Short mmCIF file of C-alpha atoms in Angstrom, two decimals:
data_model
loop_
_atom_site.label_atom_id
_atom_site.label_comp_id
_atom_site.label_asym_id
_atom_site.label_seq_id
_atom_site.Cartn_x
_atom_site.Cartn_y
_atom_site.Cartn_z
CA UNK A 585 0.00 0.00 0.00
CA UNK A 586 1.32 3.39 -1.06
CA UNK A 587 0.18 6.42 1.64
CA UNK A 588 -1.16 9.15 -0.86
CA UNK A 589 1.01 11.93 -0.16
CA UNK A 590 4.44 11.47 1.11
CA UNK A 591 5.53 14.38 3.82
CA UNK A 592 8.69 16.83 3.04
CA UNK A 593 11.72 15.83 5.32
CA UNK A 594 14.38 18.14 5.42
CA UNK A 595 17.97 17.27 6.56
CA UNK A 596 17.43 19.34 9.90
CA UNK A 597 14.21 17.66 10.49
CA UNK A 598 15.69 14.78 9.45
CA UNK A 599 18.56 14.91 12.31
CA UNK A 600 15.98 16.19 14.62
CA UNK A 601 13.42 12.88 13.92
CA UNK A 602 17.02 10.67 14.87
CA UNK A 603 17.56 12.77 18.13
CA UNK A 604 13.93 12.28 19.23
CA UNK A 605 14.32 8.70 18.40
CA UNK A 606 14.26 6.49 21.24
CA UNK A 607 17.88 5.59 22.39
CA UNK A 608 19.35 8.42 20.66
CA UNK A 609 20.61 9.93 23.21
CA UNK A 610 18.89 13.56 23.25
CA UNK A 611 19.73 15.00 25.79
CA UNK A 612 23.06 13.97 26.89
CA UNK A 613 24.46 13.96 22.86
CA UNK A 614 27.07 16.44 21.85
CA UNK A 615 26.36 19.38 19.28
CA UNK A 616 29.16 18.63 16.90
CA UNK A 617 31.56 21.18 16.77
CA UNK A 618 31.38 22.42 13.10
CA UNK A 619 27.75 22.79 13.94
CA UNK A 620 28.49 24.32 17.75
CA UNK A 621 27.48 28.24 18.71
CA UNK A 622 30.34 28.30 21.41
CA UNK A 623 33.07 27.02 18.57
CA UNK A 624 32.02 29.46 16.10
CA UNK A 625 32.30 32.31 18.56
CA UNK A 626 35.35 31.22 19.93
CA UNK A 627 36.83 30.64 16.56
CA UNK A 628 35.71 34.30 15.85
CA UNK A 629 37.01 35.66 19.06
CA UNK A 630 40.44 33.94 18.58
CA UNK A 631 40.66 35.32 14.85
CA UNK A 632 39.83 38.60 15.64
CA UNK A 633 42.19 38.86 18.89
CA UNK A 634 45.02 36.98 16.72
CA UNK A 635 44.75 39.82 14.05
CA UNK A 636 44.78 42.75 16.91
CA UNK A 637 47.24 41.11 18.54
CA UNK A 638 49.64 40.41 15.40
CA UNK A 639 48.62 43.99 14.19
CA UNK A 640 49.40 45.61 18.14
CA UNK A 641 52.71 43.52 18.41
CA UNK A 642 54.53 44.47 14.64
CA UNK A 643 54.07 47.74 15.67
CA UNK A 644 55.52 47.01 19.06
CA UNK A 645 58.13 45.24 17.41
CA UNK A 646 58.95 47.67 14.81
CA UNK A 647 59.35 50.84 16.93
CA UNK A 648 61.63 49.01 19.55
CA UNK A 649 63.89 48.24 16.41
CA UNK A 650 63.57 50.98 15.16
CA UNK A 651 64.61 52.78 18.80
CA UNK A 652 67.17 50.06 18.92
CA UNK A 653 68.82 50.79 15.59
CA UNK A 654 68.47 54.43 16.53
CA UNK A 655 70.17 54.38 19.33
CA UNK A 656 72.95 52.64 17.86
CA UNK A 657 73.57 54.92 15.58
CA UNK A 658 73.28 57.75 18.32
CA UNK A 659 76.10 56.41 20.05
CA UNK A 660 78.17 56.04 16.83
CA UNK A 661 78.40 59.36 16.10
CA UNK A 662 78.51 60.62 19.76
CA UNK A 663 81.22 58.49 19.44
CA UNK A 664 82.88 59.35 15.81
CA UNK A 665 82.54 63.27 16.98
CA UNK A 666 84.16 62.82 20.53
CA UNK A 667 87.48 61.60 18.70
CA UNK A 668 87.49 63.51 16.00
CA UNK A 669 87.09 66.61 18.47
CA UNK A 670 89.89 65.11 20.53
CA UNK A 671 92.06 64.86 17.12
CA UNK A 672 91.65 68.69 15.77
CA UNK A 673 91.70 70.17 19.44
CA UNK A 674 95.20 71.19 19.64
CA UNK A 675 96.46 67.59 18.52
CA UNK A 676 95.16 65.89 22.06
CA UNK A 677 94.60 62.83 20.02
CA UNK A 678 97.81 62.45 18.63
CA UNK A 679 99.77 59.16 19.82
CA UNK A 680 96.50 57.98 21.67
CA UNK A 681 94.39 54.79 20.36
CA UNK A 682 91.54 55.90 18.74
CA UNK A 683 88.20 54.62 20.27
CA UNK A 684 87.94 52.34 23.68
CA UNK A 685 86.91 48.87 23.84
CA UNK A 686 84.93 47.16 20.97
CA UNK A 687 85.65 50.02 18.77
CA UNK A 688 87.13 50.49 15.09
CA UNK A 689 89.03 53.57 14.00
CA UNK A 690 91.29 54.05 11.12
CA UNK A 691 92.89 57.17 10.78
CA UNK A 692 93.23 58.18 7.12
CA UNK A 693 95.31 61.29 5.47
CA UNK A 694 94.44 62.96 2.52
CA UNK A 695 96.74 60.63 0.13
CA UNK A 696 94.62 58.19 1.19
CA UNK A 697 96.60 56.04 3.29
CA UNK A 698 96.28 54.37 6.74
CA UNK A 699 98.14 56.20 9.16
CA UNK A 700 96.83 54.76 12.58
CA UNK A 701 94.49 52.17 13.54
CA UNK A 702 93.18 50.52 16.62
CA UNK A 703 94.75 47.39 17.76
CA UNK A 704 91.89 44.91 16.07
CA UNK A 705 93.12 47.06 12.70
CA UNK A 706 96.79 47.53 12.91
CA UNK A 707 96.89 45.57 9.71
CA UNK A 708 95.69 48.29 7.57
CA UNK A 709 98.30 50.91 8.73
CA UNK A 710 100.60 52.30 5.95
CA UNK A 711 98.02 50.61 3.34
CA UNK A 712 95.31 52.14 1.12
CA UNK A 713 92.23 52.81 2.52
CA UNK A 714 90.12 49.57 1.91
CA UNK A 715 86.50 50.07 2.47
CA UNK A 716 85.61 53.11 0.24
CA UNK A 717 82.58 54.48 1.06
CA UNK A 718 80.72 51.67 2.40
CA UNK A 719 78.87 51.99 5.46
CA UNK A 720 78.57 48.35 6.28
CA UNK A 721 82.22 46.17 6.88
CA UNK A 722 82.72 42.68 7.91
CA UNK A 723 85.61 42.44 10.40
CA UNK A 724 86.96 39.63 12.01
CA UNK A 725 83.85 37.81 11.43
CA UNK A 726 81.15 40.36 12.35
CA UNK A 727 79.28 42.97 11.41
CA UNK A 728 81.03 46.87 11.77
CA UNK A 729 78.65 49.72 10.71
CA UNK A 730 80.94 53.03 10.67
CA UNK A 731 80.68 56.73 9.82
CA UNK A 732 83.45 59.29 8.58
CA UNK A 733 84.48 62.64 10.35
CA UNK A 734 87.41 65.18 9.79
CA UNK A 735 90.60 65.10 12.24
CA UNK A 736 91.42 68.19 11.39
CA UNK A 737 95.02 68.09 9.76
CA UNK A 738 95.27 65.07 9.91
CA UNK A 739 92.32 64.21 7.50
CA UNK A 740 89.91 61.63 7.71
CA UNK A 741 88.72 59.82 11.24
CA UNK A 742 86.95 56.59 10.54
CA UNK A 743 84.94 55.15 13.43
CA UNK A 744 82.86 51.65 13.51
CA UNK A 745 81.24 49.97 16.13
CA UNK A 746 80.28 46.28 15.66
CA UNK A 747 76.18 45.36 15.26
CA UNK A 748 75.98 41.89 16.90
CA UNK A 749 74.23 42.94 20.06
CA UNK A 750 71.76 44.81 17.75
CA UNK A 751 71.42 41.84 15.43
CA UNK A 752 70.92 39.54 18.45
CA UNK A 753 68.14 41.68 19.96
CA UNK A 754 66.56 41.94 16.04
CA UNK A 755 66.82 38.08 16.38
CA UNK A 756 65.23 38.08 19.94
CA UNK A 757 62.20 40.55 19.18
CA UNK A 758 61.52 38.73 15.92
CA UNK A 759 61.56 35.19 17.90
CA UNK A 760 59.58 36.20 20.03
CA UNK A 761 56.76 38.07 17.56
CA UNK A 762 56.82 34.26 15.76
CA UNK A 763 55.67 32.24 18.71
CA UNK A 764 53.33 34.90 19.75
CA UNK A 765 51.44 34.38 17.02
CA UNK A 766 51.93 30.59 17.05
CA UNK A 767 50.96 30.07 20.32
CA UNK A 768 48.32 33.36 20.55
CA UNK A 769 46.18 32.14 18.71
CA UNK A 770 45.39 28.86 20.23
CA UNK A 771 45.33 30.42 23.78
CA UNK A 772 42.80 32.31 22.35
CA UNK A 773 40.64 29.83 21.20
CA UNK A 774 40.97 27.74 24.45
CA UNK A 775 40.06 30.52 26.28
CA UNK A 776 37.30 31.48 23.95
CA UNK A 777 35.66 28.47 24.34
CA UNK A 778 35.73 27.38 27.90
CA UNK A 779 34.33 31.46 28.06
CA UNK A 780 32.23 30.72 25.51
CA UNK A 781 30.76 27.34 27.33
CA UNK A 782 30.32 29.28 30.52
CA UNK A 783 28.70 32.49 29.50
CA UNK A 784 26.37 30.29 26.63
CA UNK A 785 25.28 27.34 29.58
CA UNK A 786 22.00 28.73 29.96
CA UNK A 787 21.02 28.73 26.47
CA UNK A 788 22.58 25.26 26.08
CA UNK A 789 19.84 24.03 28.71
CA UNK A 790 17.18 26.19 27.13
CA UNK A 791 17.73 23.80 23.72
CA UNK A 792 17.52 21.05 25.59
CA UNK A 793 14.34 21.86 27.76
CA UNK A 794 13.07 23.28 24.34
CA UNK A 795 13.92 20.08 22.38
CA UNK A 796 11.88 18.38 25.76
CA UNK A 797 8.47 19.79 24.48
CA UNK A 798 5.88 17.21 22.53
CA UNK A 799 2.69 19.71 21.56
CA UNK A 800 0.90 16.32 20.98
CA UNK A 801 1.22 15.34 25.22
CA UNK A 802 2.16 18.14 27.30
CA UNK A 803 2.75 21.76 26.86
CA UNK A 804 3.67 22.55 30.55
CA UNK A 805 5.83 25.77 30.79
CA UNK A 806 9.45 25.86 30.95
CA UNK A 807 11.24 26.78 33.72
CA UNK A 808 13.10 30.06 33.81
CA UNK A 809 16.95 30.78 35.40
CA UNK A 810 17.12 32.90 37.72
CA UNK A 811 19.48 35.52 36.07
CA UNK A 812 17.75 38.64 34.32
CA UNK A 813 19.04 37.86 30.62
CA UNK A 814 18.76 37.09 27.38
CA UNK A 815 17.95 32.91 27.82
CA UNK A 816 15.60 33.94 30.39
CA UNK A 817 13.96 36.44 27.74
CA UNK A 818 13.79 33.16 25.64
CA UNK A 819 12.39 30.72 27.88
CA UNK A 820 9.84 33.47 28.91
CA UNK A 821 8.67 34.07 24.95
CA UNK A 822 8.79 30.14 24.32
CA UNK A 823 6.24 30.00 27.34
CA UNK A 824 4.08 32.68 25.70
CA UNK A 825 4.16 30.51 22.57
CA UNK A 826 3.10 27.52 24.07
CA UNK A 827 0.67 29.09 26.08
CA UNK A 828 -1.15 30.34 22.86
CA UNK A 829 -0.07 27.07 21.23
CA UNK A 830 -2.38 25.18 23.88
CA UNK A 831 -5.33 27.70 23.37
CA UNK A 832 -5.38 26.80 19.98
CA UNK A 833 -5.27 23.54 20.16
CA UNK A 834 -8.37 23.81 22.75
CA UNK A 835 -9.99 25.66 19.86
CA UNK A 836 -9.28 23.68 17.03
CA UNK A 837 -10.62 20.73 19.25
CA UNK A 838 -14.22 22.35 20.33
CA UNK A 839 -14.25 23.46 17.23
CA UNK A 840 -13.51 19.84 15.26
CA UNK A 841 -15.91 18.54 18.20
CA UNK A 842 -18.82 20.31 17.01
CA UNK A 843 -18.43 20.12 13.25
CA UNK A 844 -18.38 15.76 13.79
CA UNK A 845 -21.60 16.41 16.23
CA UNK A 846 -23.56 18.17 13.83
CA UNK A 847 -22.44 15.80 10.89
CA UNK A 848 -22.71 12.80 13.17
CA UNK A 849 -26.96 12.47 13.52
CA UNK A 850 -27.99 13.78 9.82
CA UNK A 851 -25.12 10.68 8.36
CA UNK A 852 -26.45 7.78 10.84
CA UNK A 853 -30.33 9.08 9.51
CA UNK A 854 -29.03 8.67 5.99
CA UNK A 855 -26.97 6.08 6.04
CA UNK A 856 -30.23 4.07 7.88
CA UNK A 857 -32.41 5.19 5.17
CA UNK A 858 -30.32 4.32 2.72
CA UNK A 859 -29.94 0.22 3.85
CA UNK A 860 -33.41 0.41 4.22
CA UNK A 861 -33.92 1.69 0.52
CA UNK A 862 -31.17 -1.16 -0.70
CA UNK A 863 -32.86 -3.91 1.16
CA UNK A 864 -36.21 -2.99 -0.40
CA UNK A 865 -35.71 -2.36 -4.29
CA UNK A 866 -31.50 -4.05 -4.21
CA UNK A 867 -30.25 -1.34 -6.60
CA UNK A 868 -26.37 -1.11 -7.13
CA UNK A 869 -26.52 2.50 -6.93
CA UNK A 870 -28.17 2.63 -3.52
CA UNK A 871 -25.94 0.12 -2.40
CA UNK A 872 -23.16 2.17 -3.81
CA UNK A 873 -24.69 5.74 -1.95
CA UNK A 874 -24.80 3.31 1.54
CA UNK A 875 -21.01 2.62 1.33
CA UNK A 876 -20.54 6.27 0.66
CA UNK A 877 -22.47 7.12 3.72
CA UNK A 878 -20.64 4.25 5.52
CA UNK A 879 -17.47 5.87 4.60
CA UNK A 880 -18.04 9.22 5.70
CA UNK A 881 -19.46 8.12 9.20
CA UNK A 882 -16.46 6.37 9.66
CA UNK A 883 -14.28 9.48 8.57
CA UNK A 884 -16.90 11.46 11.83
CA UNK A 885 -15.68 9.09 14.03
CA UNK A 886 -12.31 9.27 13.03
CA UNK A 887 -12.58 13.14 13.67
CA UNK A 888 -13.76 12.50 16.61
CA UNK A 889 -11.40 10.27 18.39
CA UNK A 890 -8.67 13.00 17.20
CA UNK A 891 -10.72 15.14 18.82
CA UNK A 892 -11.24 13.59 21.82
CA UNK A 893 -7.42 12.68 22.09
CA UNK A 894 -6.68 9.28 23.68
CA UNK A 895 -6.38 10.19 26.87
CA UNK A 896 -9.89 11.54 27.18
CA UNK A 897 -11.14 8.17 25.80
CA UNK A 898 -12.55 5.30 27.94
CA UNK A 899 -12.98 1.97 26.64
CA UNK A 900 -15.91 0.02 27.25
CA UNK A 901 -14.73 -3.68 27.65
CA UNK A 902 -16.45 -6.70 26.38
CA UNK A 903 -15.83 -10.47 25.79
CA UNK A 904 -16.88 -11.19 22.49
CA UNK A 905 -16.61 -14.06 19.84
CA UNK A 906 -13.94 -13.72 17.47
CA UNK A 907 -16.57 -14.64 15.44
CA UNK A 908 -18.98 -11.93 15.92
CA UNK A 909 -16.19 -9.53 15.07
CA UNK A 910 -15.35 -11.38 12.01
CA UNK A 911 -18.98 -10.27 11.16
CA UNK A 912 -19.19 -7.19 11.31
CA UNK A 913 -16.11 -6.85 8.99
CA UNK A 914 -18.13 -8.83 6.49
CA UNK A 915 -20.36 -6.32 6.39
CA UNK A 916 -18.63 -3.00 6.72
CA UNK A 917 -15.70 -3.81 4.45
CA UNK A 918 -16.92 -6.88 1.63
CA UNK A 919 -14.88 -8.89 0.11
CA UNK A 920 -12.40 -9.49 2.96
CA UNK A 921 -11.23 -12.88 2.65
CA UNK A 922 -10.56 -14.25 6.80
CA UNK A 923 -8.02 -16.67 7.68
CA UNK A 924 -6.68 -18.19 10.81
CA UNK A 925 -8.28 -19.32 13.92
CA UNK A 926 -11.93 -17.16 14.56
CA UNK A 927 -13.74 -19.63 17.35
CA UNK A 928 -11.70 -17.90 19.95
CA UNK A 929 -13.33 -15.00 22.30
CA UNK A 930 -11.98 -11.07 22.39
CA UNK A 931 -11.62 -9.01 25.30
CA UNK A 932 -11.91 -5.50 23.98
CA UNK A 933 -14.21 -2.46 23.19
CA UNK A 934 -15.97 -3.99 20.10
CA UNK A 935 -16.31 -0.84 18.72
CA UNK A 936 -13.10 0.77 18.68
CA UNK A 937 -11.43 -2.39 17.68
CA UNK A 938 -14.08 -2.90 15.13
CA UNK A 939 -12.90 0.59 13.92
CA UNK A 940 -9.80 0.00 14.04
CA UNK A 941 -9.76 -2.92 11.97
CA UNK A 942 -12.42 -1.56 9.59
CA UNK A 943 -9.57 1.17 8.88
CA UNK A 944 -7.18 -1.24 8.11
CA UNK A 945 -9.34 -3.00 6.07
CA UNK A 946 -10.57 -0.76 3.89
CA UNK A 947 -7.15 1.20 3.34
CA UNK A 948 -5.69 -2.10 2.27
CA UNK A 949 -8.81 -2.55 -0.23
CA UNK A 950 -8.06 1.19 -1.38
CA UNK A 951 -5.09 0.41 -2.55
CA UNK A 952 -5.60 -2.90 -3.65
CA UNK A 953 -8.14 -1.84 -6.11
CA UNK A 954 -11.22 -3.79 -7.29
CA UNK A 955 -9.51 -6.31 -8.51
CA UNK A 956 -6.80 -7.13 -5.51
CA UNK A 957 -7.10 -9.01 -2.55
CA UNK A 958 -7.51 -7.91 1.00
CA UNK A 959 -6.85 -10.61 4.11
CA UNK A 960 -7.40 -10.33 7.10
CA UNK A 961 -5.66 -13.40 9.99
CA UNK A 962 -6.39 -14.02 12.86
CA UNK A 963 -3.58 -15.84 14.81
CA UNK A 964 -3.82 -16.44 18.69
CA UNK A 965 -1.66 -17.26 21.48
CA UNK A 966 -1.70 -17.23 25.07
CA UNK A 967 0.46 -14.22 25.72
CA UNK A 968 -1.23 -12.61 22.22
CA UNK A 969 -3.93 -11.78 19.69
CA UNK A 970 -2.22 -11.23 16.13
CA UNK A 971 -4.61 -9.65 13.38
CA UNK A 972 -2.21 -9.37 10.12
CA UNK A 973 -3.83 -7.28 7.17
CA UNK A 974 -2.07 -7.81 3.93
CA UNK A 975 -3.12 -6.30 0.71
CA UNK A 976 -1.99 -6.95 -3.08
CA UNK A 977 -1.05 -3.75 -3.53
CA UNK A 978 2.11 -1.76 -4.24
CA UNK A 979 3.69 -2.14 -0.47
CA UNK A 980 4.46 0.47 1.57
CA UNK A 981 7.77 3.04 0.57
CA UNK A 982 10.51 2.49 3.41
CA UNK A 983 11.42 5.92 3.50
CA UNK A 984 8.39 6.79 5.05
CA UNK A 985 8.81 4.44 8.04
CA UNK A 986 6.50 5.27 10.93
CA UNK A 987 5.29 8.18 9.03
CA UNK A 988 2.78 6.20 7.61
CA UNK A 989 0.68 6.53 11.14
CA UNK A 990 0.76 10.24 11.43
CA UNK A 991 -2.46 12.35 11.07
CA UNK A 992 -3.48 13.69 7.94
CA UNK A 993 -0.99 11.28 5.66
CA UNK A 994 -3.85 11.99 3.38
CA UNK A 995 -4.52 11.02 -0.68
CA UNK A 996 -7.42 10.28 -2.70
CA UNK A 997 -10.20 8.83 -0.87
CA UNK A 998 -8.95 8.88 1.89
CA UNK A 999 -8.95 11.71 5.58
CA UNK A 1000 -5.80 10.48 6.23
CA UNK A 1001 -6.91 9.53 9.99
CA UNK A 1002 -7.08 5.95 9.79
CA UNK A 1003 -3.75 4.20 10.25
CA UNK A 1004 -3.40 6.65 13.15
CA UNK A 1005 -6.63 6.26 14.62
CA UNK A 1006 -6.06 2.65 14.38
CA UNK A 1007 -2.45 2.46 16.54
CA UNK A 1008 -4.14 4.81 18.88
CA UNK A 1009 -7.25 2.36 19.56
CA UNK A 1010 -4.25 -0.66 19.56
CA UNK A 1011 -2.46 0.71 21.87
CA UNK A 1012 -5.38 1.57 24.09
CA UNK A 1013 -5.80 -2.13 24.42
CA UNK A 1014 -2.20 -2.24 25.37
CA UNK A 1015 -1.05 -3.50 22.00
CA UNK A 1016 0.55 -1.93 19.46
CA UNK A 1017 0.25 -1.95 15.30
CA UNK A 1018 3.28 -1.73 12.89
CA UNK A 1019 3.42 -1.88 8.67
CA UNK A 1020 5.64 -3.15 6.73
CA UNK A 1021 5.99 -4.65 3.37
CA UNK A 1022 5.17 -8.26 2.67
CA UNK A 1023 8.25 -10.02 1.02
CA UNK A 1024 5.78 -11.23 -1.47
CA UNK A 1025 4.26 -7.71 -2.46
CA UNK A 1026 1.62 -5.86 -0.53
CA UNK A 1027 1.53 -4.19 2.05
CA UNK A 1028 1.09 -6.29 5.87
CA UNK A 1029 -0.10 -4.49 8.91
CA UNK A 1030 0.47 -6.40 12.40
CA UNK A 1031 -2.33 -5.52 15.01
CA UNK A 1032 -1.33 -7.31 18.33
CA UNK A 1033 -3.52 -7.13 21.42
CA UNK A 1034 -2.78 -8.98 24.94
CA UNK A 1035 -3.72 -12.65 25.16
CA UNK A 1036 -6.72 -13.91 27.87
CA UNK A 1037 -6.04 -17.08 28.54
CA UNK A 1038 -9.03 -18.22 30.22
CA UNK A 1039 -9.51 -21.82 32.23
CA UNK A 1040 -12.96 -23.42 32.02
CA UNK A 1041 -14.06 -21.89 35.79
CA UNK A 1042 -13.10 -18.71 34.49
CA UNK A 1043 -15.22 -19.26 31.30
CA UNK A 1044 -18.35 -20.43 32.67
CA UNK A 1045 -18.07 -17.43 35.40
CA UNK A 1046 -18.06 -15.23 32.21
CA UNK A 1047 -20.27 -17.28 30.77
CA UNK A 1048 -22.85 -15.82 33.48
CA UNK A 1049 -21.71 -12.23 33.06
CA UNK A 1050 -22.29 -9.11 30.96
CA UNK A 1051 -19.20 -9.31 29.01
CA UNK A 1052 -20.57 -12.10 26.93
CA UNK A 1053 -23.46 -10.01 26.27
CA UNK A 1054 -22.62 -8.72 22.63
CA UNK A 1055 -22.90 -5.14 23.12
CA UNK A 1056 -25.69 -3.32 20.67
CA UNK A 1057 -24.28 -2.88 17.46
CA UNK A 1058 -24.38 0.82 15.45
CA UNK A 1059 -25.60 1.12 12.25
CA UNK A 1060 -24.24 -1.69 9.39
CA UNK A 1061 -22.13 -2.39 12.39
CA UNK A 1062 -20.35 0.78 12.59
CA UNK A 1063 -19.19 1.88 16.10
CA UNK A 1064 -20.93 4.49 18.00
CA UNK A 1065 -19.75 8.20 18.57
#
């Protein structure tokens, strides 16, 4: 059997429908964390501080080289003009080594020749000036940077000083800008999202109270923090909601109540006038017009149980021949072929499980078609009653799964109601009804129902009871309202 109109399932309410399954694991699963609020801010937060604080700490970086490298120089010519004012003051420089400690001087005259030199340059003395006018000399394995200054008569005073305690700090600052933003970043983001965790805890357990709500059972208020923010704003509006939600729904219910009343009395008059007219003149039409009518009382009290909901139902029990169900199938749904074991006795609300059968029934001869086959077996144990409905029809899509039982899975011919309507009135009995497809084609529905296993005192005290009495049957055997 193929449901008439197949319902639109998204991938979100896909991954919802598996978190609500049973066993899932709801409420103590994991939002993944590609899909997780905290991660996303956290990852934001971390970006955004990482480019600050790369942004904050070149310019850190670059002025303290750049004050470095200044400095350096400062002391370079403070030094370069202190000797070359010793050398032109009245020759006070004359015979004395140029520069102290870790400092380069040459001494060049205006032929162009060395003609004193500090001791790490005594090599150059009485040679040709050897570094022209570069500003930048490797000595003795390191870096000299050096300026020129006039020594008065005694021509040019050249003056480095060596850069490897200015390269090494470069080195140092630049180090240590690398693994600040190597290891900045992921600080960030740790911090970021235990922060993140914290400060979003509240609307973590709004979700999960939120994801708590069925509208079909219980629409009972949340309950709100105690904190003055924005969850509790959001627990307090998805109260409102459901508050309006359940008015509604109390609405839509008087409302669906009254429109199966008022259809209710002017169907059962027809549909009795109608038998009447086909018992007396046995025209196909009439007979036709009484199925119609059958049909649509059916669809009432399908309304109406939805209505009524199942918890405001009551079920009137009754120990019944298997038989005199059997019976009243015959006539509500013909050309039901029965099978399996019918001498037995029921203990159930006739009605509702005549319903419920009837459903099944006639959706299975729906889809069958005029020309297909509709069984219906009865198969009994003590711990269980097993009625198993198989049709020659298409089968049932296994997408759909359970879908197949939801309200309003509607098509041609059909409210929609009756596969629901029917677990409902199972499972009232404390059984249960499932659909599948039958490995030979068709579709099989399985509606199981406790077992009474009865011994023959037991019996013949029923025997003398109203529960054998055969309760008054509706209409062409329909069940009341």
């Amino acid at each position: 059997m193929t449901p008439e109109a197949r319902p639109v399932t998204t991938p979100a309410g896909a991954r919802r429908a598996a978190l609500l399954t049973p066993g899932a694991g709801l409420y103590s699963a994991r939002v993944a964390w590609r899909h997780s609020l905290r991660f996303r801010l956290a990852l934001t937060y971390s970006a955004l501080s990482a480019v600050l604080l790369m942004l904050i700490t070149l310019g850190v970086v670059s002025l303290l080289l750049s004050r470095m490298d200044q400095q350096f120089v400062d002391r370079l010519n403070d030094r370069a003009d202190t000797l070359a004012e010793a050398f032109t003051r009245n020759s006070g420089g004359l015979g004395r080594t140029a520069g102290g400690a870790g400092a380069y001087t040459l001494l060049i005259d205006p032929d162009g020749q060395v003609i004193a030199a500090s001791p790490a340059l005594r090599d150059y003395i009485d040679a040709g000036y050897p570094f022209g006018s570069l500003t930048r000399v490797p000595i003795q394995n390191t870096t000299v940077r050096a300026v020129k200054r006039q020594a008065g008569n005694f021509g040019t005073l050249w003056v480095g000083l060596p850069e490897d305690d200015l390269i090494a700090a470069r080195q140092s600052a630049l180090s240590a800008l690398l693994l600040a933003l190597v290891t900045a970043p992921l600080i960030l983001l740790l911090t970021g999202w235990w922060v993140g965790r914290r400060a979003l805890a509240g609307l973590e357990q709004a979700a999960n109270l939120a994801d708590r709500l069925d509208p079909a059972h219980s629409l009972e208020p949340l309950p709100l923090p105690a904190r003055e923010d924005e969850v509790q704003r959001l627990l307090g509006a998805i109260n409102s909601l459901l508050g309006r939600i359940e008015a509604q729904q109390a609405r839509e219910k008087q409302l669906l109540g009254q429109i199966v009343h008022e259809l209710g009395a002017p169907l059962t008059v027809l549909k009795a006038s109608l038998q009447r007219a086909e018992a007396r003149l046995g025209d196909p039409e009439v007979a036709r017009a009484a199925l119609v009518a059958d049909e649509l009382t059916f669809t009432t009290q399908d309304l109406m149980q939805l209505a009524r909901g199942q918890l405001e139902l009551k079920l009137a029990w009754h120990y019944i021949p298997a038989q005199t169900l059997r019976d009243r199938l015959d006539r509500l749904v013909p050309g039901t072929t029965f099978t399996g074991h019918w001498g037995s006795g029921i203990l159930c609300d006739p009605d509702r499980l005549t319903q419920a059968l009837r459903n099944l029934l006639a959706n299975g001869r729906r889809h069958a078609g005029a020309e297909g086959t509709v069984t219906l077996d009865l198969h009994e144990t003590p711990e269980q009653l097993c009625f198993r409905v198989r049709d020659s029809g298409p089968g049932l899509p296994p997408e759909l799964g359970d879908q197949i039982f939801e309200p309003f899975v509607s098509g041609a011919g059909s409210s929609g109601l009756g596969l629901s309507v029917a677990r409902q009135i199972a499972r009232m009995h404390g059984g249960d009804l499932t659909g599948s497809t039958h490995p030979e084609g068709g579709a099989l529905f399985t509606l199981t129902l406790p077992g009474v296993a009865l011994s023959d005192d037991e019996g013949e005290d029923l025997a003398d009871s109203d529960l054998l009495d055969e309760p008054p049957l509706t209409p062409a055997g329909g069940p009341g309202s």
